Each structure stands twice: as structure tokens, then as C-alpha cells.
Coordinates of C-alpha atoms in Angstrom, one line a residue:
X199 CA 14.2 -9.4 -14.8
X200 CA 14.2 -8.2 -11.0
X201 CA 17.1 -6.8 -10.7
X202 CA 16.2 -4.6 -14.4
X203 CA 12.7 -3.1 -12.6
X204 CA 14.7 -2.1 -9.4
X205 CA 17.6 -0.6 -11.6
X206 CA 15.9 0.9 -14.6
X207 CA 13.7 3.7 -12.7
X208 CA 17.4 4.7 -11.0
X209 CA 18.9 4.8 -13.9
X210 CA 16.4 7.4 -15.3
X211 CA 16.3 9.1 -12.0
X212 CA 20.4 9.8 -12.1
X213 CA 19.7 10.4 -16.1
X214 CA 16.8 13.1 -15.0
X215 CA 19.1 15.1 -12.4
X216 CA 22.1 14.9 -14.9
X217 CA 20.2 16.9 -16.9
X218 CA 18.7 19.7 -15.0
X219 CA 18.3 21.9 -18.6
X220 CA 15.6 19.7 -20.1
X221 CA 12.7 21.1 -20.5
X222 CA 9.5 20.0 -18.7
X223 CA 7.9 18.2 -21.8
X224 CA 10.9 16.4 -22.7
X225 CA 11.0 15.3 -18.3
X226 CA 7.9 14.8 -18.3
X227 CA 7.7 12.0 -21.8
X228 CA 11.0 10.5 -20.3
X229 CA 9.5 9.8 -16.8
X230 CA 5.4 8.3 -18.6
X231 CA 7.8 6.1 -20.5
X232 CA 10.0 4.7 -18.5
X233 CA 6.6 3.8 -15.9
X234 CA 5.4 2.7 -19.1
X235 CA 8.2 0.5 -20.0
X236 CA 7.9 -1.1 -16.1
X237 CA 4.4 -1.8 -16.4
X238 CA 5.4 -3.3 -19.6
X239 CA 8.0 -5.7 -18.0
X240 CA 5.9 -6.7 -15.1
X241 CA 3.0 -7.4 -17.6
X242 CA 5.7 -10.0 -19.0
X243 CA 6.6 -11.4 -16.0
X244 CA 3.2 -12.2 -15.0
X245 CA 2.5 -13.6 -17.9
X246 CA 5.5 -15.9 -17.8
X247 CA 5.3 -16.5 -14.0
X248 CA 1.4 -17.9 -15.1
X249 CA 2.9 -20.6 -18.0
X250 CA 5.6 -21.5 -15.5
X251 CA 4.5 -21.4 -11.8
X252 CA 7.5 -22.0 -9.5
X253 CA 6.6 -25.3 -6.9
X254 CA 4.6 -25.0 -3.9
X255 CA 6.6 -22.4 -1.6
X256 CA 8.8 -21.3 -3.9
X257 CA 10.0 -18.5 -5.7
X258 CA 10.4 -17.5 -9.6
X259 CA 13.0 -15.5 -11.2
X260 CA 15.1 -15.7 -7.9
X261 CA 18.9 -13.8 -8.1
X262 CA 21.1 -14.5 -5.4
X263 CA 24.2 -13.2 -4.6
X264 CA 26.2 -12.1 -1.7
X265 CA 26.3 -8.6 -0.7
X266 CA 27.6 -8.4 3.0
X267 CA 29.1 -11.9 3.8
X268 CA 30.4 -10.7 7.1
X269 CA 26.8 -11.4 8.3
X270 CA 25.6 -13.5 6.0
X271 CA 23.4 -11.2 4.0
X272 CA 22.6 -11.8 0.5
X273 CA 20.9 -9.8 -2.0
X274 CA 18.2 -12.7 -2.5
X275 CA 15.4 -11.2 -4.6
X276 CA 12.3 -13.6 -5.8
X277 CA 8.9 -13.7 -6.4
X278 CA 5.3 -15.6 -5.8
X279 CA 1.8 -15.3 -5.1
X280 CA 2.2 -12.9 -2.4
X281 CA 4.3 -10.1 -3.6
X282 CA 3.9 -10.6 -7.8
X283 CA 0.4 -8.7 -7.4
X284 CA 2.1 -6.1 -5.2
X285 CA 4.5 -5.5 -8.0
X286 CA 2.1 -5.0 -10.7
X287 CA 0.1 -2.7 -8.4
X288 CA 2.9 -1.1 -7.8
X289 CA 4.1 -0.6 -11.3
X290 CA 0.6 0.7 -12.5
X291 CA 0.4 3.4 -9.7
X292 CA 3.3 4.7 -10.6
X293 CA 2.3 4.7 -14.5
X294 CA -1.1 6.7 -13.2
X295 CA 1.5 9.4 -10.9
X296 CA 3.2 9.9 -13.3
X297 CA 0.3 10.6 -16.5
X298 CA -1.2 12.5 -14.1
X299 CA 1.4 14.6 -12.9
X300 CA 2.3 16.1 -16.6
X301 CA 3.9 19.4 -16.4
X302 CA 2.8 21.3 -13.7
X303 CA 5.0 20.5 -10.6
X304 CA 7.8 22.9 -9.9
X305 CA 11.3 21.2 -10.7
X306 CA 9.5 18.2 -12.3
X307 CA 13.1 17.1 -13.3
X308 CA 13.9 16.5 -9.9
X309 CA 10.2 15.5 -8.8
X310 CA 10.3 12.6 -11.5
X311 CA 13.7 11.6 -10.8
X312 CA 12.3 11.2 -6.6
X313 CA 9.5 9.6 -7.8
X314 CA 11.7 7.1 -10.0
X315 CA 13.1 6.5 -6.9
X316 CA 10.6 5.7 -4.8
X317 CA 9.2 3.3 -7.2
X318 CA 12.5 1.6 -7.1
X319 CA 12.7 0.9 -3.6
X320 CA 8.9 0.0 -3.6
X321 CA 9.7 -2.8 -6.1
X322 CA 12.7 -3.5 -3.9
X323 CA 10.3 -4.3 -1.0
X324 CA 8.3 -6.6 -2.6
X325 CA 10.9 -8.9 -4.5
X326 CA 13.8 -8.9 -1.4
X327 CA 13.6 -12.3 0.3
X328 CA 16.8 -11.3 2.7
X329 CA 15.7 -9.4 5.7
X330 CA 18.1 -6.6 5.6
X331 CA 17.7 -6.1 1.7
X332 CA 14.3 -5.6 2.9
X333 CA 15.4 -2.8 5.4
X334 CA 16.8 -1.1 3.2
X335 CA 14.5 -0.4 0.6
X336 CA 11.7 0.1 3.3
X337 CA 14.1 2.9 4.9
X338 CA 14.3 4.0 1.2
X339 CA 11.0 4.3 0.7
X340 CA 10.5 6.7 4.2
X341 CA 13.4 9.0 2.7
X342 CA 11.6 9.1 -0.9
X343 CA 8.4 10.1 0.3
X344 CA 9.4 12.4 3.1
X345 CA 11.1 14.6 0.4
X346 CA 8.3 14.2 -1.9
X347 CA 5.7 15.5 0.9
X348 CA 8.2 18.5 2.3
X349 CA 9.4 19.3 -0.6
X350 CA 5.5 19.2 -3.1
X351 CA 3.1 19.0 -0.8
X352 CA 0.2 21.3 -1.5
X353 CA 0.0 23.3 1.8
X354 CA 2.2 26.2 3.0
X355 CA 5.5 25.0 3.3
X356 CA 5.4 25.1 7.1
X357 CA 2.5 23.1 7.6
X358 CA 4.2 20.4 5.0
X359 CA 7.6 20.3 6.7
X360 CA 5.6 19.3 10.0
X361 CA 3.6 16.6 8.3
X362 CA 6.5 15.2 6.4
X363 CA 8.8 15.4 9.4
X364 CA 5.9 13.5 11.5
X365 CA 5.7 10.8 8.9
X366 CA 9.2 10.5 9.0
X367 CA 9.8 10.2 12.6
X368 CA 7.2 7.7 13.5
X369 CA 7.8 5.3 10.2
X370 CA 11.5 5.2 10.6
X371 CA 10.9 4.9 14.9
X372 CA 9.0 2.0 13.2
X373 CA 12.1 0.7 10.9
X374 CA 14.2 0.4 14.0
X375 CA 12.1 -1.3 15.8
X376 CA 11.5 -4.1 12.8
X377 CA 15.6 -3.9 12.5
X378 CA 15.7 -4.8 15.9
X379 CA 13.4 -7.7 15.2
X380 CA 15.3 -9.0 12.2
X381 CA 18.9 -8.7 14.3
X382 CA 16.9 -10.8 17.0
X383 CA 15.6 -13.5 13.9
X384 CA 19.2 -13.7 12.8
X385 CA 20.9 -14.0 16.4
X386 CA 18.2 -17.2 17.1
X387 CA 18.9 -18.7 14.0
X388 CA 21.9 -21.8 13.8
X389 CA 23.7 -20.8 11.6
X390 CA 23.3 -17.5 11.3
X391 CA 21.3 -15.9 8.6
X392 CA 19.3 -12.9 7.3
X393 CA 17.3 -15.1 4.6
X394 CA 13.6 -15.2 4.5
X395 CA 13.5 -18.3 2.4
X396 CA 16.1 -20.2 5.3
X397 CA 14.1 -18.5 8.0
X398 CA 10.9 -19.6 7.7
X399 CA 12.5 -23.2 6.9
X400 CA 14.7 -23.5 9.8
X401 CA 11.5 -21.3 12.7
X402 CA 14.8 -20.9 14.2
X403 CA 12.4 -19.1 17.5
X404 CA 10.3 -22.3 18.0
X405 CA 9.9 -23.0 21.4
X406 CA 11.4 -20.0 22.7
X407 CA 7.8 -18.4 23.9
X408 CA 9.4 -15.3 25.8
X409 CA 11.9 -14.5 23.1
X410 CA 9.5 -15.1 20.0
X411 CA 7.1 -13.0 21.6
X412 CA 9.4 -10.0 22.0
X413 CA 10.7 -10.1 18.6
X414 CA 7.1 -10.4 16.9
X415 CA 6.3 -7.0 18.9
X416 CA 9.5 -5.5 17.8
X417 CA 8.3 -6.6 13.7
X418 CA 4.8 -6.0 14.5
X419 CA 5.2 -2.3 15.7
X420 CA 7.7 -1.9 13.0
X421 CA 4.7 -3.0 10.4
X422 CA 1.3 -2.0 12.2
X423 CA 3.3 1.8 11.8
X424 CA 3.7 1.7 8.3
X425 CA 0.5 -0.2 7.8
X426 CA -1.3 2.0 9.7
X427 CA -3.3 0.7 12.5
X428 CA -5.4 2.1 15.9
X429 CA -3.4 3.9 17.6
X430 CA 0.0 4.3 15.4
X431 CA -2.4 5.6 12.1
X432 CA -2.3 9.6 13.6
X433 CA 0.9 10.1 11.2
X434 CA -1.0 9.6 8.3
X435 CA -4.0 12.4 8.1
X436 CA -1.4 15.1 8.0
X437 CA 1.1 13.4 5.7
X438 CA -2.2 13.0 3.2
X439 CA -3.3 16.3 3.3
X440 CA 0.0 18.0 2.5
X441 CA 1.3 15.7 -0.3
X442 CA 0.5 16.2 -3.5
X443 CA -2.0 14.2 -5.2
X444 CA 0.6 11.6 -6.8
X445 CA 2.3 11.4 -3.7
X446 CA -0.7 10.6 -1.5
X447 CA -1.7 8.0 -4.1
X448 CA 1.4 6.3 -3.5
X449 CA 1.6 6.5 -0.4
X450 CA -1.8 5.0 0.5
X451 CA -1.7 2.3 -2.8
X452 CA 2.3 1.3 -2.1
X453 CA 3.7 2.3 1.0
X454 CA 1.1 1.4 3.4
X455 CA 0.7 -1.8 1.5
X456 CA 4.8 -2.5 3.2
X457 CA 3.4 -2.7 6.6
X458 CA 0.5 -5.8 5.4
X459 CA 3.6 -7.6 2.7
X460 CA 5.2 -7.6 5.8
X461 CA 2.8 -9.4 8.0
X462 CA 2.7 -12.1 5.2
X463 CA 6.0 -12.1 4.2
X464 CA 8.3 -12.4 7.4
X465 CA 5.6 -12.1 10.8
X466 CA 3.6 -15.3 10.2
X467 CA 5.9 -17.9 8.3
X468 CA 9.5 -16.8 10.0
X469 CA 7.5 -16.4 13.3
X470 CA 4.7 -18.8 13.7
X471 CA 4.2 -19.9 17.0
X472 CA 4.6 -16.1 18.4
X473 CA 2.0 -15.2 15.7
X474 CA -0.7 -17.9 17.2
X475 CA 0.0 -16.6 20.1
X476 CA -0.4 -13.2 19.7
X477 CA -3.4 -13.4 17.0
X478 CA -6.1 -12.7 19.1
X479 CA -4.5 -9.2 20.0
X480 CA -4.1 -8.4 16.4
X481 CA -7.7 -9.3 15.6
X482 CA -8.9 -6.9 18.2
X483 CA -6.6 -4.6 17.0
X484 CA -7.8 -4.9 13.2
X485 CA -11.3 -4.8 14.0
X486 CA -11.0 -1.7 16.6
X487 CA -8.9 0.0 13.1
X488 CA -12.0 -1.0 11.1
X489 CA -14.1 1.2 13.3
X490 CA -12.0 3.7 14.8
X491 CA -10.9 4.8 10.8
X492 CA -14.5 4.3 9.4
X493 CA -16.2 6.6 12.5
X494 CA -13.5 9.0 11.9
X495 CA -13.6 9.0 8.2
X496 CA -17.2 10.3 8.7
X497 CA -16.8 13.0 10.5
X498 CA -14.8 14.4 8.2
X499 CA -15.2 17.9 5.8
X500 CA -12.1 17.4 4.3
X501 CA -12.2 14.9 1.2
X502 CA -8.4 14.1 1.4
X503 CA -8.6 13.2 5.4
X504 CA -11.7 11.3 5.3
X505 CA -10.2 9.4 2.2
X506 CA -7.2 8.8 4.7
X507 CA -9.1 7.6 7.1
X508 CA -10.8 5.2 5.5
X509 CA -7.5 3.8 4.7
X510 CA -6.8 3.1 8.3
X511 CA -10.7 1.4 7.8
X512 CA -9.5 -0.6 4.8
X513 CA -6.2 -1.5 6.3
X514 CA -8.3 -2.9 9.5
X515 CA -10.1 -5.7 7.0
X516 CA -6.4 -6.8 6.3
X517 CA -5.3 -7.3 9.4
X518 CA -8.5 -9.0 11.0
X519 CA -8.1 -11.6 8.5
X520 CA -4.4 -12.0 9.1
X521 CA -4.7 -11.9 12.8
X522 CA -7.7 -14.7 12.0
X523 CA -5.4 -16.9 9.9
X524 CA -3.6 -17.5 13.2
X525 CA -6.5 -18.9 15.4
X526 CA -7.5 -22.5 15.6
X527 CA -4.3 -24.3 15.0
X528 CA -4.4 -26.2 12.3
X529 CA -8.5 -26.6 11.9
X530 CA -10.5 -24.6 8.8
X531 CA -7.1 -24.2 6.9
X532 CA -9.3 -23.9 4.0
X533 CA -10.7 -20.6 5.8
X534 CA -7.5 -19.1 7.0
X535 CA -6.5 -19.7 3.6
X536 CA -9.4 -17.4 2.3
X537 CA -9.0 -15.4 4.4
X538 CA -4.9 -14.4 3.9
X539 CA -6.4 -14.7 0.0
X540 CA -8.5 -12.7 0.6
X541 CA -6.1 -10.1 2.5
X542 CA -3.8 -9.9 -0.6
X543 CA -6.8 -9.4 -2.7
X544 CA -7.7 -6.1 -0.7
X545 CA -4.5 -4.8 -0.8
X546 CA -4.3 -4.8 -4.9
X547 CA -7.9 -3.5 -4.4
X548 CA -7.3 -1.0 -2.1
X549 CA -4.1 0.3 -4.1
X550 CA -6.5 0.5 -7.1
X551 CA -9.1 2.4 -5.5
X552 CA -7.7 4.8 -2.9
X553 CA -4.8 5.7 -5.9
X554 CA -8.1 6.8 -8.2
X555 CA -9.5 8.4 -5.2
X556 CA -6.5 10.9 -4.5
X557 CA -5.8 11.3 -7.7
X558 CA -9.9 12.6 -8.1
X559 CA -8.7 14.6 -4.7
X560 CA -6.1 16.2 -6.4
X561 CA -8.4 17.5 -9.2
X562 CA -10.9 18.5 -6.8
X563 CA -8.2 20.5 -5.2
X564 CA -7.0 22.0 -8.3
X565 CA -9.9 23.7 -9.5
X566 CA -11.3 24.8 -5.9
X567 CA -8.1 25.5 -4.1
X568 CA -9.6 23.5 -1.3
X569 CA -10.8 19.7 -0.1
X570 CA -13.6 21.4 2.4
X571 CA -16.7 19.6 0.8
X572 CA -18.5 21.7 2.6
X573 CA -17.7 24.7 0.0
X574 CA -18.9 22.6 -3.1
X575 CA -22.5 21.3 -4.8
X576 CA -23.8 20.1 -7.5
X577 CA -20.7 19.5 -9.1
X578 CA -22.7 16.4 -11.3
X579 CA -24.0 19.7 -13.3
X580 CA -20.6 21.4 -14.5
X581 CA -18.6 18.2 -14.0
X582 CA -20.6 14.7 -14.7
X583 CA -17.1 12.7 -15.5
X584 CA -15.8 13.5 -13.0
X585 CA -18.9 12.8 -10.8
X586 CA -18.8 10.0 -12.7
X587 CA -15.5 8.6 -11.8
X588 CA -15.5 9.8 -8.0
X589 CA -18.8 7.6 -7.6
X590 CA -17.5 4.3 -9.5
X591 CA -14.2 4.3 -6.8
X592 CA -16.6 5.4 -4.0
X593 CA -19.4 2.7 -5.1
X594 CA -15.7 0.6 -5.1
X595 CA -14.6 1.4 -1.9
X596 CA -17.9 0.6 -0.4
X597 CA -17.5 -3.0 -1.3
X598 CA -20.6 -2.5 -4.1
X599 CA -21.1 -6.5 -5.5
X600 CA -19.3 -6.4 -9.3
X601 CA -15.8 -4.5 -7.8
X602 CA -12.8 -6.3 -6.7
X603 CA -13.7 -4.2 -2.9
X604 CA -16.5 -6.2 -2.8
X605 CA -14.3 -10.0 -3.7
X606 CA -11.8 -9.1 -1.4
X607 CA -14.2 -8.6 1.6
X608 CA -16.2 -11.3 1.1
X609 CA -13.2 -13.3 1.2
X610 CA -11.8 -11.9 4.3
X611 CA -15.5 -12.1 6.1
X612 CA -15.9 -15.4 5.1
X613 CA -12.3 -16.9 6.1
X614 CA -12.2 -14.7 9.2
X615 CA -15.8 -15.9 10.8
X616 CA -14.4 -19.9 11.4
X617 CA -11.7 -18.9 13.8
X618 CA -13.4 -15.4 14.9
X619 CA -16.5 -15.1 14.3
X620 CA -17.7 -12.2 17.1
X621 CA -14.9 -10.0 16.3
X622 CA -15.4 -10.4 12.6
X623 CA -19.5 -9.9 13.0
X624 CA -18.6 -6.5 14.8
X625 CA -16.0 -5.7 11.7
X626 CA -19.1 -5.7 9.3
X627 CA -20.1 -2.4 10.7
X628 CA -17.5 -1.0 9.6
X629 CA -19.0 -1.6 6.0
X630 CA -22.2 0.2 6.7
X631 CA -20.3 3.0 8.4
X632 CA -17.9 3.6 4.9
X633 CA -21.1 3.1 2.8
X634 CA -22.4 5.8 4.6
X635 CA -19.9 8.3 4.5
X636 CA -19.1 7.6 1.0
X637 CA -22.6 8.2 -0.4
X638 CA -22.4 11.4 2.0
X639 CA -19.6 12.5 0.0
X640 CA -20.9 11.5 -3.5
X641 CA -24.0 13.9 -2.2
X642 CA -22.5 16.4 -0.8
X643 CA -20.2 17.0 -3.9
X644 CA -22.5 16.0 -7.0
X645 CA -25.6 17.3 -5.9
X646 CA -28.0 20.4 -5.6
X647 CA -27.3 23.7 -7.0
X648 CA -24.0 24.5 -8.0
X649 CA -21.4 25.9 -5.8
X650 CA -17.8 26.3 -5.8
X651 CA -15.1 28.0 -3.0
X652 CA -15.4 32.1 -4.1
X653 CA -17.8 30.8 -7.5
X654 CA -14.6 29.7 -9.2
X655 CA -15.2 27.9 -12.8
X656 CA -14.8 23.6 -12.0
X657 CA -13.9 22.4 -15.4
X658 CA -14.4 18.6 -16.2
X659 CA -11.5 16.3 -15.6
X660 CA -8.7 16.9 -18.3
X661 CA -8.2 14.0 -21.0
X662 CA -4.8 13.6 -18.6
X663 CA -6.4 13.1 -15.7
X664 CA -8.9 10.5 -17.3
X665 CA -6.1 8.9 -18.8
X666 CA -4.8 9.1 -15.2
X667 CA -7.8 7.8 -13.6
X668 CA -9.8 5.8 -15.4
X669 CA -7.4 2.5 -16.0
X670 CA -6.8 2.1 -12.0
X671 CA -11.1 1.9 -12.1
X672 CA -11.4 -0.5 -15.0
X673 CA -9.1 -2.4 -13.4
X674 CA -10.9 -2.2 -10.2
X675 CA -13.8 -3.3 -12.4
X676 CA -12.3 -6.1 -14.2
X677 CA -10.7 -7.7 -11.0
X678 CA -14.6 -7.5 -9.8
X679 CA -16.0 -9.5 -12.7
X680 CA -13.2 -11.6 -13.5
X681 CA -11.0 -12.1 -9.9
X682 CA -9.4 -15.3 -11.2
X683 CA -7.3 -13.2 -12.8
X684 CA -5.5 -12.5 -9.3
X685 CA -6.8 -15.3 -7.4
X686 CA -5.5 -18.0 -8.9
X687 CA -2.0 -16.4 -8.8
X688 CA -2.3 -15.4 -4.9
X689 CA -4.5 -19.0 -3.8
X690 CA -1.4 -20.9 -4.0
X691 CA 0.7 -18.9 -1.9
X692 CA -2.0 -17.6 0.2
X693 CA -2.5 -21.6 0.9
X694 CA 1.6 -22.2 1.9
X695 CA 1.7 -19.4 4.3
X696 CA -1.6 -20.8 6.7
X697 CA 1.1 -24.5 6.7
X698 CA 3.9 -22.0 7.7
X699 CA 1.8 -20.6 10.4
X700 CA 0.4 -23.7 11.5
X701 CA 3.7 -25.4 12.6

């Protein structure tokens, strides 16, 4: 099943660019439908991974087979608690680009077939358990959406070419450095091997303080890039503004999710005792993100920036309560267990919310040419669903009780005050600070009289876009109301990566 939702959306792409004469409406039903079919597979896979959970630590629907023996590598793809979620987030976001991207990008051939494959090496990321498959599909994933926000992005072309070639340069700066870290994982362990699963067995680094140490901070620069957090984040404003709605929904609900999958996935299990040391300087890190991104975020005029920003905020949650999962040994391993739980939680949430969120940017930007909220009011009046919609992901991104925001950050609060309870108390600011700026926002854009950049007409959201939009919020809603839905599929996992770390 892995290998089909890595190779299907290639498949399609190659299909797509083979046929450069087909007309938009025929590019644009092959692209909904092949998301469509993805999100259908995953579905299945969930349900089957749920009637037959693999053991403690262990993987479902594993392939292995060798790829590069020279060196050991083998394409090792599996999945579990921690990455499952990912996938169907992933999957969904890509359903919600793709609806709401219909027909009106230039070349939508070749725009679907790049966004095909982006969402192929996004899957890739999440089911690779051998380091260097992992590598590759995160360098993938850099060339996809570097082409998507040069070569789409909704600025002059200049200004685009400079954000995509930033976002470029500092994420794959980043992927060298995490190669450099998996070379120096592989060189430590007897025998040799790229394989998460044999890694994190064999903590082949154990012992070795100086050395451990160096390779985390080759991995964690690698990750805290992509992630983004204070101070390697100032790629991302830029790389928002100029990409086009789909692409900045991806990038904020998938690819910065990469950067966190990796903290879980290969820092803390294949690395533990370099993590323990280290996690105080990662909680200080999170929780100066938490701030730095909400402050920012609200002194913003732009809609699409002050969303991005309070990505970097949202991000900073995440890795507080990783950084916390790595304090006090082995004591309150039923709160660094919430806590991790609670860090997978947010990212699906996250994904969910800040996907709607652009995608609601995009329309904003679409009938008013600009994201200055400044030049709008009283858009409640000539748009109420849309209003609508903006305030439910808003109320959503605020952590508003009855939203999966709100059950992931109760979980990361509550596992993340045993082991750190100052820095953690100083991270709930950041909470009042997003509320704030949010419902500045909602106010600023929904209410008093009507106004629009040069008094253009704002129509209501499209039957499209709320096809678009609206299944990423019930979700948001449903994962609020009923989070076992998730939880009980991430617990497990969540539980065997606080042992790992606690060697």
C-alpha cells in the first residue's frame, strides 16, 4: 500500500506532462481524482492499521528492500502512531489544493503534475524508516516547492524568484547539515547502517557525549530550519507571501510539519542521551518561537504574513513539549508522554487549520488584489460565509475549547509543566497574544462599513472554495469533539518514543 501512495501521484504527474494538449478541465478532474483516490487509500489504511495495530514499537505495512547496498541503505518504508496521522493530513491537504485550485493557474498541466509531485515526496517523508530514503524525499520536497513558489507565486515575478530562491537556500543549507548528521549516525553505528528502526535499537552514540552532541546540532539545525524556529523562521514570511494560495497551504500544513516528524522520528529515539542533554536549550528555544512569532504575527497588516507568523508561534508549542519530553530522566513518563501526544496532535491540527487559513488568504487575495487588511471592512456584510469560515479557523487557531487547537495545547501545557514548568508558564502568553491578534483580524476584516482596495465587488466564497475549505474545518471540529479519533492512534507511539529517550 506505501509504495502505491508514493508512486501513484508520479505516475499522474509523468501522465499530466505527457500530455501537454489536454485541456484545463480534463487536468484539472484528472489531478481532484487522483487526491481523491489517495485520500481514499489512506482512509483504508487507517482503517486497517486500527483492526490490526502492529506491537509496541513497531511498524505496519513495512516494505523493505535494498536500494544501495554499498552502504547499506535500504528503501525501508513503514508506518505507526507517529507518521500515520501525518499521512492522512497530508493526503487531505493535498485533496483541499487541489479542489481549490480548479482552473485558473497558468499551465495547470504542469502546476498539477509539480504538485503531484510534491505530495509524493511528502508521503515519502513520512513512511521512510531509512535515513537516506528520508533525505531524499525531504530534498524532493525543497525542489517541488521552490518551483511551485518561483514559478506561481502571486507577486511580480522578481519579488517571487527572491523568495523562492531564499527558501531554497536556507532549507537545503538545512538538508546538508541533517546529511551530515545521518553520515555521522551511520559512521558510529557497528555495523554500519542507515536504518531508523536498527538505529534507534542499537543508540549506536551512547556514551559518546562530544560526538552525540555534534551530530544532534548537525540534525537539529537541519530540522529547527524546515520547522521553522527563532532565529532560522525569516525564510518563511517571504516564501508565504509569494506562493500561491495552494502552495502556502502546503507548505505551512506539510512541509513545515518535516522539520517536527523529524524531531520525533530520528532526534530523540536514534539520539537520546544528546537529546537529554540538549533539551533545556530547545525548550528555551520553543518557548522564545512561541513569543517571538506570536508578537510578530501582531504587528502585522498583511493577512498572509501574520498567518505565517503565527506558524513560527504554533510551531514553538511543538517544540517546547518535545524539548520537555527530554527533561527529568525517566520521572513523569506519563507527562512527557502527553506531552510528545500532544505535539503530534498539533501538528494534524495545525495542518488543518493554517491549510483553511491560506486557502481563505487566497480568496481574500483574489477578489481584492491585496492581503493589506488595512484596505478592507465590513466584509461580514457582502461576505458572511466567508466571515464565517475565516472566524471558525481563527476561533481554531486561538485554541477556542471544542477545536482540536484547543486538545492539542492542553495536552502539550499539561505534559510540558512536570519537567518545565517556568518556561512552559511563560509559553501561555503566547496564547493570549494569538487570541488577540486573531480577533484583531476577524475585526478588522468583518466589521464596520464596507470597504474594499479601489471599491472593487468581494463576492462570497465560490461553492469551490467551500468545497475547498470547509472539510479541513469540520475536521478541525470533529478532532475537537471527538480527539480519540487521533489519540488513541498517536498514545501508543507517543508512549514508545519517551522509553527511547529515556535510555
Amino acid at each position: 500500500m506505501l509504495p502505491v501512495l508514493i508512486v501513484l501521484p508520479l505516475l499522474v504527474a509523468a501522465g499530466l506532462l505527457a500530455a501537454p494538449a489536454a485541456s484545463d478541465r480534463v487536468v484539472s478532474a484528472v489531478w481532484t481524482a487522483t487526491t481523491g483516490v489517495l485520500v481514499a487509500l489512506v482512509a483504508g489504511t487507517w482503517v486497517a492499521y486500527r483492526l490490526h495495530p502492529p506491537a509496541a514499537g513497531g511498524q505496519a505495512f513495512v516494505v523493505d528492500v535494498a536500494w544501495i547496498p554499498s552502504v547499506g541503505s535500504r528503501f525501508h518504508l513503514g508506518v505507526d502512531g507517529l507518521s500515520l496521522p501525518l499521512v492522512a493530513l497530508t493526503a487531505v491537504l493535498f485533496l483541499a489544493a487541489a479542489v481549490h485550485a480548479g482552473r485558473r493557474r497558468d499551465n495547470l498541466g504542469r502546476y498539477a503534475a509539480l504538485m503531484l509531485f510534491l505530495q509524493s515526496a511528502s508521503l515519502g517523508v513520512f513512511v521512510a524508516l531509512d535515513l537516506l530514503v528520508f533525505f531524499v524525499f525531504f530534498d524532493l520536497s525543497i525542489v517541488g516547492m521552490y518551483f511551485v513558489i518561483a514559478g506561481w507565486g502571486q507577486v511580480a515575478s522578481a519579488e517571487r524568484r527572491r523568495a523562492a530562491l531564499l527558501f531554497f537556500l536556507y532549507t537545503f543549507a538545512g538538508s546538508l547539515a541533517l546529511l551530515l548528521g545521518f553520515i555521522g549516525l551511520y559512521l558510529a553505528a557497528d555495523p554500519h547502517t542507515f536504518d531508523m528502526v536498527e538505529l534507534a535499537r542499537a543508540n549506536p552514540l551512547a556514551g559518546r557525549g562530544v560526538l552525540g552532541g555534534i551530530v544532534l546540532g548537525a540534525v537539529l539545525l537541519g530540522l529547527a530550519i524546515k520547522t521553522p524556529t527563532f532565529p532560522f523562521h525569516t525564510w518563511l514570511p517571504p516564501a508565504h507571501t509569494s506562493a500561491p494560495a495552494e502552495g502556502s497551504a502546503i507548505l505551512a500544513g506539510v512541509l513545515l510539519k518535516m522539520g517536527t516528524y523529524g524531531f520525533l522520528r530520528i532526534a530523540m529515539p536514534l539520539l537520546p542521551q544528546a537529546w537529554r542533554a540538549w533539551a533545556w536549550v530547545i525548550v528555551v528555544i520553543g518557548v522564545i518561537s512561541v513569543l517571538h512569532g506570536a508578537l510578530v504575527a501582531l504587528a502585522q497588516d498583511d493577512l498572509k504574513r501574520m498567518v505565517a507568523y503565527t506558524s513560527v508561534n504554533h510551531m514553538g508549542y511543538i517544540v517546547l513539549a518535545v524539548g520537555a519530553a527530554g527533561l527529568g530522566g525517566g520521572a513523569d513518563e506519563a507527562a512527557r508522554s502527553l506531552a510528545v501526544t500532544g505535539a503530534v496532535t498539533q501538528m494534524v491540527s495545525h495542518g488543518l487549520i493554517t491549510g483553511a487559513l491560506f486557502l481563505l488568504c487566497g480568496v481574500l487575495h483574489d477578489r481584492g488584489g491585496t492581503y493589506a487588511m488595512s484596505r478592507y471592512g465590513g466584509l461580514a456584510g457582502v461576505a458572511p460565509v466567508f466571515t464565517a469560515l475565516f472566524a471558525v479557523a481563527a476561533f481554531a487557531s486561538l485554541g477556542l475549547p471544542g477545536l482540536s487547537g484547543f486538545v492539542a495545547e492542553l495536552q502539550i501545557f499539561t505534559g510540558s509543566l512536570a519537567t518545565a514548568p517556568v518556561p512552559t508558564a511563560v509559553a501561555v502568553l503566547g496564547i493570549v497574544v494569538t487570541a488577540a491578534l486573531f480577533l484583531r483580524a476577524l475585526g478588522r476584516l468583518g466589521t464596520g462599513s464596507t470597504r474594499t482596495p479601489d471599491g472593487r465587488t468581494f463576492g462570497d466564497v465560490t461553492a469551490r472554495e467551500v468545497v475547498a475549505v470547509v472539510p479541513l474545518l469540520v475536521l478541525v471540529v470533529v478532532l475537537g469533539v471527538y480527539p480519540s479519533l487521533v489519540l488513541d492512534v498517536i498514545s501508543p507511539a507517543a508512549g514508545t518514543v519517551v522509553q527511547l529517550v529515556g535510555r
